[in-house]
mmCIF file of C-alpha atoms and ligand atoms in Angstrom:
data_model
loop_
_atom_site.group_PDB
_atom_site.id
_atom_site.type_symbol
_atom_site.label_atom_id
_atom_site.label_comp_id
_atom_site.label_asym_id
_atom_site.label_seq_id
_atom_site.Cartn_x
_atom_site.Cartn_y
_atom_site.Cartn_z
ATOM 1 C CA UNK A 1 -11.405 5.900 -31.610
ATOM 2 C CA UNK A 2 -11.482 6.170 -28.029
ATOM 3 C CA UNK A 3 -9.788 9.053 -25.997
ATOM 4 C CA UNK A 4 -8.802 7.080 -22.241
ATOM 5 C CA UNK A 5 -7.447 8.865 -19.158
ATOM 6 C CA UNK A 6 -5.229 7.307 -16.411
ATOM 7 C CA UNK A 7 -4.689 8.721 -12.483
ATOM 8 C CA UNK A 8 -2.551 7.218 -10.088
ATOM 9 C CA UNK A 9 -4.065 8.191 -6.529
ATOM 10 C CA UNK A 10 -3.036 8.038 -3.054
ATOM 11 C CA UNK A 11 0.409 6.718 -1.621
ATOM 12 C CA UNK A 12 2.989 6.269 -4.608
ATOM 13 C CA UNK A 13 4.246 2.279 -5.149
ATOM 14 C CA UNK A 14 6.877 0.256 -7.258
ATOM 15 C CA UNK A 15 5.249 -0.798 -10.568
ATOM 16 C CA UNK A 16 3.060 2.479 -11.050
ATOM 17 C CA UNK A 17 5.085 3.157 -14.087
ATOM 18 C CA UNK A 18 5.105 -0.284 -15.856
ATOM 19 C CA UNK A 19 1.233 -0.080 -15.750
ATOM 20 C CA UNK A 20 0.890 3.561 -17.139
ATOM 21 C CA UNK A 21 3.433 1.998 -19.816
ATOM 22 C CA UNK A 22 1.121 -0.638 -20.252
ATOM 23 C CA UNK A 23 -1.756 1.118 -20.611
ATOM 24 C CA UNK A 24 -0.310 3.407 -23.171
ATOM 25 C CA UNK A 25 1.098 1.082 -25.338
ATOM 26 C CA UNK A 26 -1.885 -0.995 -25.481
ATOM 27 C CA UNK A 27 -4.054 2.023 -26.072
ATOM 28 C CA UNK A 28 -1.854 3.565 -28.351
ATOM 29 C CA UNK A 29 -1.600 -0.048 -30.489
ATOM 30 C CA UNK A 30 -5.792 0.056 -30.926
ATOM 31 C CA UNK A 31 -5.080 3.630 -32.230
ATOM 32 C CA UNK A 32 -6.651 5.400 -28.855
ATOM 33 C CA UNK A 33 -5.132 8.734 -27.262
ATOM 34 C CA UNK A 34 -4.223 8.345 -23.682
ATOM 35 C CA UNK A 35 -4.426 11.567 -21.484
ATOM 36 C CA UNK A 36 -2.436 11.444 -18.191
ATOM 37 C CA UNK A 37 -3.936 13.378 -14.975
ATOM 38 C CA UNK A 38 -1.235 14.405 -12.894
ATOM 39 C CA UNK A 39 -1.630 14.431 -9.291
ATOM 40 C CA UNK A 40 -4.246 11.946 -8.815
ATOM 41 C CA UNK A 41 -7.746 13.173 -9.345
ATOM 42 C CA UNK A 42 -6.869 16.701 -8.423
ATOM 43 C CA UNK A 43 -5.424 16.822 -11.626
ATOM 44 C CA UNK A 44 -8.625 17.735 -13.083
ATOM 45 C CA UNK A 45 -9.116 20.950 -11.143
ATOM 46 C CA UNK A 46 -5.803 22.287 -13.178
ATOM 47 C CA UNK A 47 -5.829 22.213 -16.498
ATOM 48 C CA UNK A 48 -2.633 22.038 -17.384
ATOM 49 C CA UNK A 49 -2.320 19.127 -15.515
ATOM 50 C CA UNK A 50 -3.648 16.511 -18.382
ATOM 51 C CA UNK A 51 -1.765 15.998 -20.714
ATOM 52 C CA UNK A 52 -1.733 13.771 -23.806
ATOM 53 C CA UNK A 53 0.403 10.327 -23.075
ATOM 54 C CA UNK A 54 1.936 8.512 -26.000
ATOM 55 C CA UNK A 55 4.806 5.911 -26.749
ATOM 56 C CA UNK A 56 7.555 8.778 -26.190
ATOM 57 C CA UNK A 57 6.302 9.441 -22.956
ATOM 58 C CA UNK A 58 6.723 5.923 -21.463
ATOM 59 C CA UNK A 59 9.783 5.131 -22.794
ATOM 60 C CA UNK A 60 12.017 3.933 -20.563
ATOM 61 C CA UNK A 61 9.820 4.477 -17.148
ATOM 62 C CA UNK A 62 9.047 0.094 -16.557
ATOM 63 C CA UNK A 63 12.338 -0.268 -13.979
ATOM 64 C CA UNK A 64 11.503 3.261 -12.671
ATOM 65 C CA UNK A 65 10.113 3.822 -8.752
ATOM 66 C CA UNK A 66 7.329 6.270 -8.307
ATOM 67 C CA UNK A 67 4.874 7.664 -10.690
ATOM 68 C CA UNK A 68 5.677 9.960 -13.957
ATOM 69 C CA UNK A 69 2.395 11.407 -13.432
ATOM 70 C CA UNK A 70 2.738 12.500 -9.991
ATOM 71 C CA UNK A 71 -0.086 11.423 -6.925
ATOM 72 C CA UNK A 72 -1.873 13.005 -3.810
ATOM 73 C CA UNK A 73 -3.472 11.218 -1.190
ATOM 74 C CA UNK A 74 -5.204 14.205 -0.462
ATOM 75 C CA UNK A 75 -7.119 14.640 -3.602
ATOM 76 C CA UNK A 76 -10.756 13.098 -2.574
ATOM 77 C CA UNK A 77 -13.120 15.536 -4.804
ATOM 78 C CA UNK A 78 -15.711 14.480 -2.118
ATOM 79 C CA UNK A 79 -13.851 15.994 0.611
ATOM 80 C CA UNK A 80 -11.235 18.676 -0.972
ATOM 81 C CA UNK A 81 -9.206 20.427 1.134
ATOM 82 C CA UNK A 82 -9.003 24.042 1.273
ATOM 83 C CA UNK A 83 -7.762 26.676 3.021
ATOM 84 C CA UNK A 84 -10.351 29.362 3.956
ATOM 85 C CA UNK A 85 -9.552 32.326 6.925
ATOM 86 C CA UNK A 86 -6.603 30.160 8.249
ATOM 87 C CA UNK A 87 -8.580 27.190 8.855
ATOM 88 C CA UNK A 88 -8.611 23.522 6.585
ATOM 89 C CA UNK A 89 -12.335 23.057 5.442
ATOM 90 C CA UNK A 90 -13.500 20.037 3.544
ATOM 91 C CA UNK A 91 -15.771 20.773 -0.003
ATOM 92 C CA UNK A 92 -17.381 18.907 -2.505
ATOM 93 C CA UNK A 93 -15.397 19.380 -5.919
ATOM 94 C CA UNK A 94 -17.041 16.357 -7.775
ATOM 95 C CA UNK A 95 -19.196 18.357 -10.076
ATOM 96 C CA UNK A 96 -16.259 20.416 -11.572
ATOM 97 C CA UNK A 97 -13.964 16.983 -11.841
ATOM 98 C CA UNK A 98 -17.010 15.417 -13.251
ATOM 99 C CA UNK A 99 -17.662 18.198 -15.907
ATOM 100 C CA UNK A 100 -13.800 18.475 -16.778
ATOM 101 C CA UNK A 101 -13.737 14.906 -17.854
ATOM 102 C CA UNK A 102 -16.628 15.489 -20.057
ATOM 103 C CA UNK A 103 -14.729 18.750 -21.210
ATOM 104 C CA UNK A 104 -11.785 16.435 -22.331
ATOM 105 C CA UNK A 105 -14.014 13.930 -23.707
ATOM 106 C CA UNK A 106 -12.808 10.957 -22.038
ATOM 107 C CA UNK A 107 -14.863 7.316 -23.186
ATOM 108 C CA UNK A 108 -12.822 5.998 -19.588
ATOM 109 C CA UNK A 109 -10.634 6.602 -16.637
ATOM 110 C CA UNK A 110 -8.614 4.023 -15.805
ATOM 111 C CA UNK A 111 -7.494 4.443 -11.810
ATOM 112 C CA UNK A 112 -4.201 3.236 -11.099
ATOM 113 C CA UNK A 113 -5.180 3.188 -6.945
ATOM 114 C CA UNK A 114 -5.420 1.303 -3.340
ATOM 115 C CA UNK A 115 -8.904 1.310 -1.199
ATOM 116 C CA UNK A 116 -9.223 5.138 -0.433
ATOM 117 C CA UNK A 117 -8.909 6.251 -4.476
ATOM 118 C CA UNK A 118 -10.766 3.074 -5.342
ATOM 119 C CA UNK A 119 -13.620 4.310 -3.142
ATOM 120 C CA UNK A 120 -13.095 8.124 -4.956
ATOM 121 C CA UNK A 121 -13.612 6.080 -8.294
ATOM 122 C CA UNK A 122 -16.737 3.857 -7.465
ATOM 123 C CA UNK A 123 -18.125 7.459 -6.097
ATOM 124 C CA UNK A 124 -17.294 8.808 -9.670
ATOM 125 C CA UNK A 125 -19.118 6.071 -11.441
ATOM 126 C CA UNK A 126 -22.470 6.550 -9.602
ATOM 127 C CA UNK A 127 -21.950 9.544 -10.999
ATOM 128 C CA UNK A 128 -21.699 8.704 -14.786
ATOM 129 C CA UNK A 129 -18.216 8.279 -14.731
ATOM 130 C CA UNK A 130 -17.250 4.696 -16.753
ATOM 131 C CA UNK A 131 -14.308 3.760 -14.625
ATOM 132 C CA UNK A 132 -11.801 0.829 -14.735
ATOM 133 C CA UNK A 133 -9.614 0.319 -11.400
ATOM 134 C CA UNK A 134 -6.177 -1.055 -11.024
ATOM 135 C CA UNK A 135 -5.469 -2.575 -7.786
ATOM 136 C CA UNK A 136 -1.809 -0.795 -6.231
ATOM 137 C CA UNK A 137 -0.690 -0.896 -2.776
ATOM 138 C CA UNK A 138 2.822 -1.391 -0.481
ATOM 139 C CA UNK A 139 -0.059 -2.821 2.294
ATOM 140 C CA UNK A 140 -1.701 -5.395 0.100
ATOM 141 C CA UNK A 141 -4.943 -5.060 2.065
ATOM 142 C CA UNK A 142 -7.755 -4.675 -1.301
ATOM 143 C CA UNK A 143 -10.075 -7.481 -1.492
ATOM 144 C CA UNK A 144 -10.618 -9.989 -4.417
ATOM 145 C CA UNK A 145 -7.667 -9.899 -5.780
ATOM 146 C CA UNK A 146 -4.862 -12.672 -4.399
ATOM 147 C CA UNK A 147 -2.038 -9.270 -4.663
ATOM 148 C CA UNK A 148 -1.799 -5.631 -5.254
ATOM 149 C CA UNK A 149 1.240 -4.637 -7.194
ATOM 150 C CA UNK A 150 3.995 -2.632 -5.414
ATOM 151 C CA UNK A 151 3.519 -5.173 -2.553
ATOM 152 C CA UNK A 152 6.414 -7.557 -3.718
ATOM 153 C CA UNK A 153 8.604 -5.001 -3.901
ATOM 154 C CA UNK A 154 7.966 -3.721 -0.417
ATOM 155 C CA UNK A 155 8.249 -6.972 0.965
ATOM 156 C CA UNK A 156 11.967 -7.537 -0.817
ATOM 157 C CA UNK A 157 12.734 -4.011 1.154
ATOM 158 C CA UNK A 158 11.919 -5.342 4.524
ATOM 159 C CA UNK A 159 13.302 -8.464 4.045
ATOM 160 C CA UNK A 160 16.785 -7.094 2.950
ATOM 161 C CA UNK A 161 16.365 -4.713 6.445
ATOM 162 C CA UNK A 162 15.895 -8.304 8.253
ATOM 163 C CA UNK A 163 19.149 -9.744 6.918
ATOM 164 C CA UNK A 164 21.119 -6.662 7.707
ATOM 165 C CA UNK A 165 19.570 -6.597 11.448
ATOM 166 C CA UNK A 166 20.117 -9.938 12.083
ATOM 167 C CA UNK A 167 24.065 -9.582 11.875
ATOM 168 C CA UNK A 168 23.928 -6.719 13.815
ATOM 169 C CA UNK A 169 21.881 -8.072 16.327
ATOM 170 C CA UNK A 170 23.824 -10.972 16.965
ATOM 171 C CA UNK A 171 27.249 -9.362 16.975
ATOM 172 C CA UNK A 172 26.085 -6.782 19.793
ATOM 173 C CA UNK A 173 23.472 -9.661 21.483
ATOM 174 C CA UNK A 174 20.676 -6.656 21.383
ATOM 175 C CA UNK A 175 17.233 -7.077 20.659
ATOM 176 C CA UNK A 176 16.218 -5.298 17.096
ATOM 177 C CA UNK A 177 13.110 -4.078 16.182
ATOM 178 C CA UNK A 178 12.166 -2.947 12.514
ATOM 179 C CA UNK A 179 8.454 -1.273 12.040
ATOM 180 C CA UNK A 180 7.467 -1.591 8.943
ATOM 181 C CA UNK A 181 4.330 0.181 6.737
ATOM 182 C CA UNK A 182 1.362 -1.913 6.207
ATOM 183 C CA UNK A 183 -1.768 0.481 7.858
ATOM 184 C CA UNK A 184 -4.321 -1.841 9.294
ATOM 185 C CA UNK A 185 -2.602 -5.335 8.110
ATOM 186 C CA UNK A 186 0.105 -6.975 8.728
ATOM 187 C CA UNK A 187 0.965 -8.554 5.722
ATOM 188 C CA UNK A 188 4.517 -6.789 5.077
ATOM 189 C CA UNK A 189 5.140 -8.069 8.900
ATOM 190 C CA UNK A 190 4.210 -11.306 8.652
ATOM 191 C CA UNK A 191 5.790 -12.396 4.711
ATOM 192 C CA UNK A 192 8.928 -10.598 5.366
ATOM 193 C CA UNK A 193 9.344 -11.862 8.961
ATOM 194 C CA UNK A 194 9.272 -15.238 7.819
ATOM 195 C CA UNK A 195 11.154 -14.659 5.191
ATOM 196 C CA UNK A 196 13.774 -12.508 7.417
ATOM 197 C CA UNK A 197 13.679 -15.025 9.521
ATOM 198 C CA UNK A 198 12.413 -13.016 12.701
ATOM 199 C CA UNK A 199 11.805 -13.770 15.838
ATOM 200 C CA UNK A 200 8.979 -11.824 16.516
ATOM 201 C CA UNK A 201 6.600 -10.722 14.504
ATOM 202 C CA UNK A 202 3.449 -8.235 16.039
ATOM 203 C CA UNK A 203 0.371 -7.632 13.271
ATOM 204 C CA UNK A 204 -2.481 -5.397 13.944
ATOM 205 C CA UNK A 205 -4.772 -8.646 13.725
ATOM 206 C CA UNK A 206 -3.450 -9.858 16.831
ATOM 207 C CA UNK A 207 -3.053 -7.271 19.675
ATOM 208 C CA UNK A 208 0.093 -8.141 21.541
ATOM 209 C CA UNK A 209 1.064 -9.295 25.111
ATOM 210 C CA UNK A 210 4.159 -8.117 26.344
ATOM 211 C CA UNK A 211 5.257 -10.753 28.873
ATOM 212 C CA UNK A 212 4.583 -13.219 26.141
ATOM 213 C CA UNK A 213 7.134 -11.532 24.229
ATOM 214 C CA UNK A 214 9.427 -10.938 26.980
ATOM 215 C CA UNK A 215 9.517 -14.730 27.852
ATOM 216 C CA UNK A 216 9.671 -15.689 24.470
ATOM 217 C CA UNK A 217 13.171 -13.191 24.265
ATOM 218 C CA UNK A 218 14.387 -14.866 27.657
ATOM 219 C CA UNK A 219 13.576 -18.398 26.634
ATOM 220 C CA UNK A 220 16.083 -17.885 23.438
ATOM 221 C CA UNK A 221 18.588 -16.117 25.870
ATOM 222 C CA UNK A 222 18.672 -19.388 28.259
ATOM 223 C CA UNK A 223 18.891 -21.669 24.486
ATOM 224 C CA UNK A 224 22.083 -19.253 24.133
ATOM 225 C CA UNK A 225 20.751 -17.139 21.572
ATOM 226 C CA UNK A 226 21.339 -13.696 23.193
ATOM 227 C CA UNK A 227 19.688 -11.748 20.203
ATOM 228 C CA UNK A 228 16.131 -11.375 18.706
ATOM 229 C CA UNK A 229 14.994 -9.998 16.032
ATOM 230 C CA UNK A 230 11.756 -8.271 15.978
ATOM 231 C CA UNK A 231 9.342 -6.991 13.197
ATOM 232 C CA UNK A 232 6.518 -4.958 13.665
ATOM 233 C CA UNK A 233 3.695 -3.576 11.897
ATOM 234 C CA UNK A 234 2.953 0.129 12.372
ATOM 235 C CA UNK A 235 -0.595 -0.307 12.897
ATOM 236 C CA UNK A 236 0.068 -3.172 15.797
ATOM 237 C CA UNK A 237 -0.723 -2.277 19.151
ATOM 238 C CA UNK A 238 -1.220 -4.093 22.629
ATOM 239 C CA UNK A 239 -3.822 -6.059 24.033
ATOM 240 C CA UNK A 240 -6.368 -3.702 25.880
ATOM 241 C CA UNK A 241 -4.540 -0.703 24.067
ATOM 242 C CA UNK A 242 -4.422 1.444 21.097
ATOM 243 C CA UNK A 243 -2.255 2.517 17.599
ATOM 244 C CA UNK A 244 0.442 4.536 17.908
ATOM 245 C CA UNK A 245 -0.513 7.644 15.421
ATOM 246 C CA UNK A 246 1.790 10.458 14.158
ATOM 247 C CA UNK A 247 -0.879 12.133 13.530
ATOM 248 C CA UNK A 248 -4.802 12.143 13.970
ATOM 249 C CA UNK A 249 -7.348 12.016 11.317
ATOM 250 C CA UNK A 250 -9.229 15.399 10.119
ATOM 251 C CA UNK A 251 -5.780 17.871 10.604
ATOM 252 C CA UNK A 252 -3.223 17.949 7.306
ATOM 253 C CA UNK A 253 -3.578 14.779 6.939
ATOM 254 C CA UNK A 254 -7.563 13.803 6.198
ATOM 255 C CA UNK A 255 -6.457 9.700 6.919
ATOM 256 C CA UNK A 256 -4.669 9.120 10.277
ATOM 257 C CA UNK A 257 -1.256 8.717 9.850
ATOM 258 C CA UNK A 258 0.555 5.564 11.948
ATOM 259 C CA UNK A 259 3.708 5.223 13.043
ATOM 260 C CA UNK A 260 5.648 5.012 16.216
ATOM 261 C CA UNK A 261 4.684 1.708 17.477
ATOM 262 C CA UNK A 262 8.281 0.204 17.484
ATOM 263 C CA UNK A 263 9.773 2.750 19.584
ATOM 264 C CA UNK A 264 6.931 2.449 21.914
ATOM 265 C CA UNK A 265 7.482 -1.252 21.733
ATOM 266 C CA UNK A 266 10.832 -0.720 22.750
ATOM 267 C CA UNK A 267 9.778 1.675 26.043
ATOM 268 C CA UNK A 268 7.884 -1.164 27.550
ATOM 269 C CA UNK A 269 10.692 -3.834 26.639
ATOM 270 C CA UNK A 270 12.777 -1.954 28.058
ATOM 271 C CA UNK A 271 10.761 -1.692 30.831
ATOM 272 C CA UNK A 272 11.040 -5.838 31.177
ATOM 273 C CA UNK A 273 14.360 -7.085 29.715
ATOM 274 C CA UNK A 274 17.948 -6.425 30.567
ATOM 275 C CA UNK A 275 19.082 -6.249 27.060
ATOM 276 C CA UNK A 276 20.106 -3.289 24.245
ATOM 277 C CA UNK A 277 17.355 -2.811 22.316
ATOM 278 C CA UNK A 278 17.214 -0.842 19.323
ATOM 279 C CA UNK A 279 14.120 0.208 16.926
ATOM 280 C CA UNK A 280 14.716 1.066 13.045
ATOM 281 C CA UNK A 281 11.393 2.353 11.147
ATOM 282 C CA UNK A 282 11.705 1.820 7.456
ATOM 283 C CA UNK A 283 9.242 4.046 6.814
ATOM 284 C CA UNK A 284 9.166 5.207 3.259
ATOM 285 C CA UNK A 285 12.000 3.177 1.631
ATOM 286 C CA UNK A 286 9.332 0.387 1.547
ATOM 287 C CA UNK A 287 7.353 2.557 -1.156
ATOM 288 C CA UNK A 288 10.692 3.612 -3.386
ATOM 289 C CA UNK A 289 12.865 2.234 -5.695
ATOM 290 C CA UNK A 290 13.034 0.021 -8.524
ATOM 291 C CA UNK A 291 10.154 -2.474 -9.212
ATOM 292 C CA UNK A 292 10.740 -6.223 -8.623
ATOM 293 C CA UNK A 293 10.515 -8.418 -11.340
ATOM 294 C CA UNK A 294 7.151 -9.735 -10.098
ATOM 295 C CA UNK A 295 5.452 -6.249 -9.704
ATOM 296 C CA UNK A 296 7.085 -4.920 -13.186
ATOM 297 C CA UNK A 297 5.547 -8.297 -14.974
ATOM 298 C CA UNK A 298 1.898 -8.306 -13.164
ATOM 299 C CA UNK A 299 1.902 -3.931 -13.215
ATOM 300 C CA UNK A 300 2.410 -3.869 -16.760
ATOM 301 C CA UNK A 301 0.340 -7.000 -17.601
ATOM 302 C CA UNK A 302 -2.773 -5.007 -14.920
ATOM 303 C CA UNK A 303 -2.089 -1.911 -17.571
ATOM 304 C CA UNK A 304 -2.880 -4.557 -21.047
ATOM 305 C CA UNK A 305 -6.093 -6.009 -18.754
ATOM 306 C CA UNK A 306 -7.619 -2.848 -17.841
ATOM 307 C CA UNK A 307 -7.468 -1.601 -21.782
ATOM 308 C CA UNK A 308 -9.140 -4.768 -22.117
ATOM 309 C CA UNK A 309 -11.413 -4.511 -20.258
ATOM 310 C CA UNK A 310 -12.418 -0.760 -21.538
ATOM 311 C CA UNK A 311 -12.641 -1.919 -24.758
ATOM 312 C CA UNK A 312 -15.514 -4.648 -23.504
ATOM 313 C CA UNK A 313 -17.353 -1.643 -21.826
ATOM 314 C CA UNK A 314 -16.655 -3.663 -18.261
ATOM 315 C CA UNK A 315 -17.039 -0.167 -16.573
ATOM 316 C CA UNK A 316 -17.211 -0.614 -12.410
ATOM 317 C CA UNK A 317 -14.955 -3.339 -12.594
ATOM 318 C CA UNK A 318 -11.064 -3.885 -11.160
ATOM 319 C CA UNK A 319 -8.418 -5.632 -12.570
ATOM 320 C CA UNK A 320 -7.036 -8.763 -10.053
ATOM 321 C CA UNK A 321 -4.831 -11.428 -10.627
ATOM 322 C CA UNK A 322 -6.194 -15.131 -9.505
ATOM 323 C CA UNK A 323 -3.713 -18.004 -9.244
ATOM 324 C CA UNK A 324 -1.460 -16.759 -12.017
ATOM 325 C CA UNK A 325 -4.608 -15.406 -14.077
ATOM 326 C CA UNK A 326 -5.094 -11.506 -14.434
ATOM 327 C CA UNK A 327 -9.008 -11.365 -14.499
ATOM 328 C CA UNK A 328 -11.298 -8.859 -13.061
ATOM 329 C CA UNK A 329 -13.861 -8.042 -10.090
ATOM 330 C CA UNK A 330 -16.060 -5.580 -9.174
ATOM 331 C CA UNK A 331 -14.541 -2.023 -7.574
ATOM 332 C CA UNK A 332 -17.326 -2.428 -5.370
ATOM 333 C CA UNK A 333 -16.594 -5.715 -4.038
ATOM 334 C CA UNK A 334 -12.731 -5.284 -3.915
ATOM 335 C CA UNK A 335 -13.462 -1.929 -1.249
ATOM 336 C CA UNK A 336 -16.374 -3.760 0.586
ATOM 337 C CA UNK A 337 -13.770 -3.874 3.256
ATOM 338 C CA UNK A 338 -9.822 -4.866 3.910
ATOM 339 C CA UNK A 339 -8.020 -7.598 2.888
ATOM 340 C CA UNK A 340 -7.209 -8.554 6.586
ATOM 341 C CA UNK A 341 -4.862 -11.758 7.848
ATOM 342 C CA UNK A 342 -6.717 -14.314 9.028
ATOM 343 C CA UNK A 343 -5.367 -14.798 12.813
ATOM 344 C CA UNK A 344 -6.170 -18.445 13.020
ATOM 345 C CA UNK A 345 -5.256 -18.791 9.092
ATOM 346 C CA UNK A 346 -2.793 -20.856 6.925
ATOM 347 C CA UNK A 347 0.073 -18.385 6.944
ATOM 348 C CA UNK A 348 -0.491 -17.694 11.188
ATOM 349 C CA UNK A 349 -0.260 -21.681 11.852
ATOM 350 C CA UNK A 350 2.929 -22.073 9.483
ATOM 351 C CA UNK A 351 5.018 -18.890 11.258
ATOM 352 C CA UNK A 352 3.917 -20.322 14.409
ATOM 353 C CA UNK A 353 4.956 -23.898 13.389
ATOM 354 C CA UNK A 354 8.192 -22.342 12.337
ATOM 355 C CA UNK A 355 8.791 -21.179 16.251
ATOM 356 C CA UNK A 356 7.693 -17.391 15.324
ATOM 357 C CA UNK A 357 6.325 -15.390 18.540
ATOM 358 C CA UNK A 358 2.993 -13.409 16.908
ATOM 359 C CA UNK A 359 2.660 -11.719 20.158
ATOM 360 C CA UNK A 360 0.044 -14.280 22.021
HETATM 361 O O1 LIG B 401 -0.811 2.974 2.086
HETATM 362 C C1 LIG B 401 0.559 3.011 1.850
HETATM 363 C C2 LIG B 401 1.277 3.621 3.017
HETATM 364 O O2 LIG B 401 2.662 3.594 2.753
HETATM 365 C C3 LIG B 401 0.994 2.974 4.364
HETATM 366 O O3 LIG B 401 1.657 1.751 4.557
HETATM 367 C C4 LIG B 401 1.406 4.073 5.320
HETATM 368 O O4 LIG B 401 0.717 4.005 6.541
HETATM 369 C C5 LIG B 401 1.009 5.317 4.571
HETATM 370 O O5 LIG B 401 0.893 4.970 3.201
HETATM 371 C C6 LIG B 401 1.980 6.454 4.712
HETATM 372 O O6 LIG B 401 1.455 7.553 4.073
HETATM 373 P P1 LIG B 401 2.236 8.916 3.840
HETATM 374 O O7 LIG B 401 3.013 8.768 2.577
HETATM 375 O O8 LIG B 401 1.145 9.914 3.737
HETATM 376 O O9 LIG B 401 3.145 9.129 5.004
#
């Protein structure tokens, strides 16, 4: 009988739940105990944060946003944070996490996570650790596998914001820009702006050039559209320039935080154009509510694979889906580096084909 624990690390997603539900039940029907880590992986440092997971604990969680077992995207045991004389100092606390999950007697870890906790776990398994990934992210950027899950549901989020802009926009004949999450790609941008409909759409693939975008706003004006409709990605920034952060790398936050780009966006607009221009940021309602169908179906089926693929031993490796096959790869290769839009690739030519300003 084996004795499996599950994590879910970093930024929380729709469909976190349907794969701890999937996990558990196919655990529990092979007769295995499941122990959930709360908190990502600094559940290990606390004790009484792992705790046994069984069919009563996942009932009813599969339509449910967020995690039951809580998350951090703090958590790295290879750089902990910790307070010492007033000051945030970074330690290494991968020998206790490492000696707790042999204290719990754990055969696997299964890590529900996106590129940083993926990293965490291939870290963990050079260390002994036999670990089984499970690719989740809003900002679909993980290699090798053709989605992450949580993604779908993101993108149905800023879509939804598109179709309420675009009334707006048009009634008041303003110029509306929505940022949306997506870190270093664009893929929320680009799939929801042509789904939206936009305008404009500005990805951190291709650095932007204002007067471009001005003339492409005043060309629609003169074809007696007075409105636009703009989406941009938080981590998109001009030609010869640089992100827009909230906050630098190495302070609370040990990632850089983005965010801020539309409104600067909007400054130098505003700067060229005679229209209104407004900026909404979606911010964090991409990463909430209820799962979509698709990320509910391929998170809880992700949950059955990575069971699986404990059971075989495949230690190291990630579960992906391929075409409409959920298969797996190797943690190393999916974090090799990030799952980037191709600027001169299929889904760049098509929004351009379908009149779609990407900034150049
Ligand atoms: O990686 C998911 C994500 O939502 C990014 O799109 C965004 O930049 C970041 O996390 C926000 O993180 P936080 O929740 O720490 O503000």
């Amino acid at each position: 009988m084996a004795k499996i624990g599950i994590l879910t690390g970093g930024g929380d997603c729709p469909g976190l739940n349907a794969v701890i539900r999937g996990v558990v039940k196919s655990a529990v029907g092979r007769g295995w105990e499941v122990v959930g880590i709360e908190d990502g992986f600094d559940g290990f440092l606390h004790p009484e944060k792992c705790r046994p997971l069984g069919l009563e604990e996942v009932r009813g969680i599969l339509p449910r946003g967020g995690t039951i077992l809580g998350t951090s995207n703090r958590g790295n045991p290879f750089a902990f944070p910790i307070m010492r004389e007033g000051k945030v100092e970074l330690v290494d606390v991968s020998d206790e996490v490492r000696s707790r999950i042999l204290q719990l007697g754990l055969t696997a870890l299964i890590v529900v996570g996106g590129d940083g906790s993926l990293k965490i776990a291939q870290e963990m398994m050079r260390r002994g650790v036999p670990i089984v990934g499970v690719p989740k992210t809003i900002d679909n950027d993980l290699l090798e596998t053709d989605v992450t899950f949580g993604y779908n549901t993101a993108l149905e989020t800023a879509t939804d914001a598109l179709d309420k802009l675009h009334s707006t926009a048009e009634s008041h004949h303003r110029v509306m820009v929505l940022e949306v999450m997506g870190r270093y790609a664009g893929w929320i941008a680009l799939e929801s702006g042509i789904a939206g409909g936009a305008d404009v759409i500005l990805i951190p693939e291709i650095p932007y050039d204002i007067d471009r975008i001005r003339d492409a706003i005043i060309a629609r004006c003169k074809r007696g559209r007075r409105f636009s409709v703009v989406v941009v990605a938080e981590g998109a920034y001009p030609k010869g320039g640089n992100r827009v952060l909230k906050e630098a790398a190495g302070g609370k936050s040990v990632v850089e935080r983005l965010g801020g780009v539309g409104e600067a966006l909007s400054r130098e607009l505003g700067g060229v154009l005679e229209m209104d221009i407004r900026v909404t940021v979606l911010g964090h309602l991409q990463r909430g509510g209820t799962p979509s169908t698709f990320d509910r179906c391929i998170g809880s089926r992700f949950g059955v694979k990575a069971v699986e693929l404990v059971e075989a031993g495949a230690f190291g490796q990630m579960v992906c889906l391929k075409g409409r096959h959920i298969t797996s790869v190797s943690i190393e290769d999916a974090v090799r580096s990030l799952n980037l839009i191709d600027p001169s690739g299929e889904m760049v030519r098509h929004a351009e084909a379908l009149g779609i300003m990407l900034g150049r």
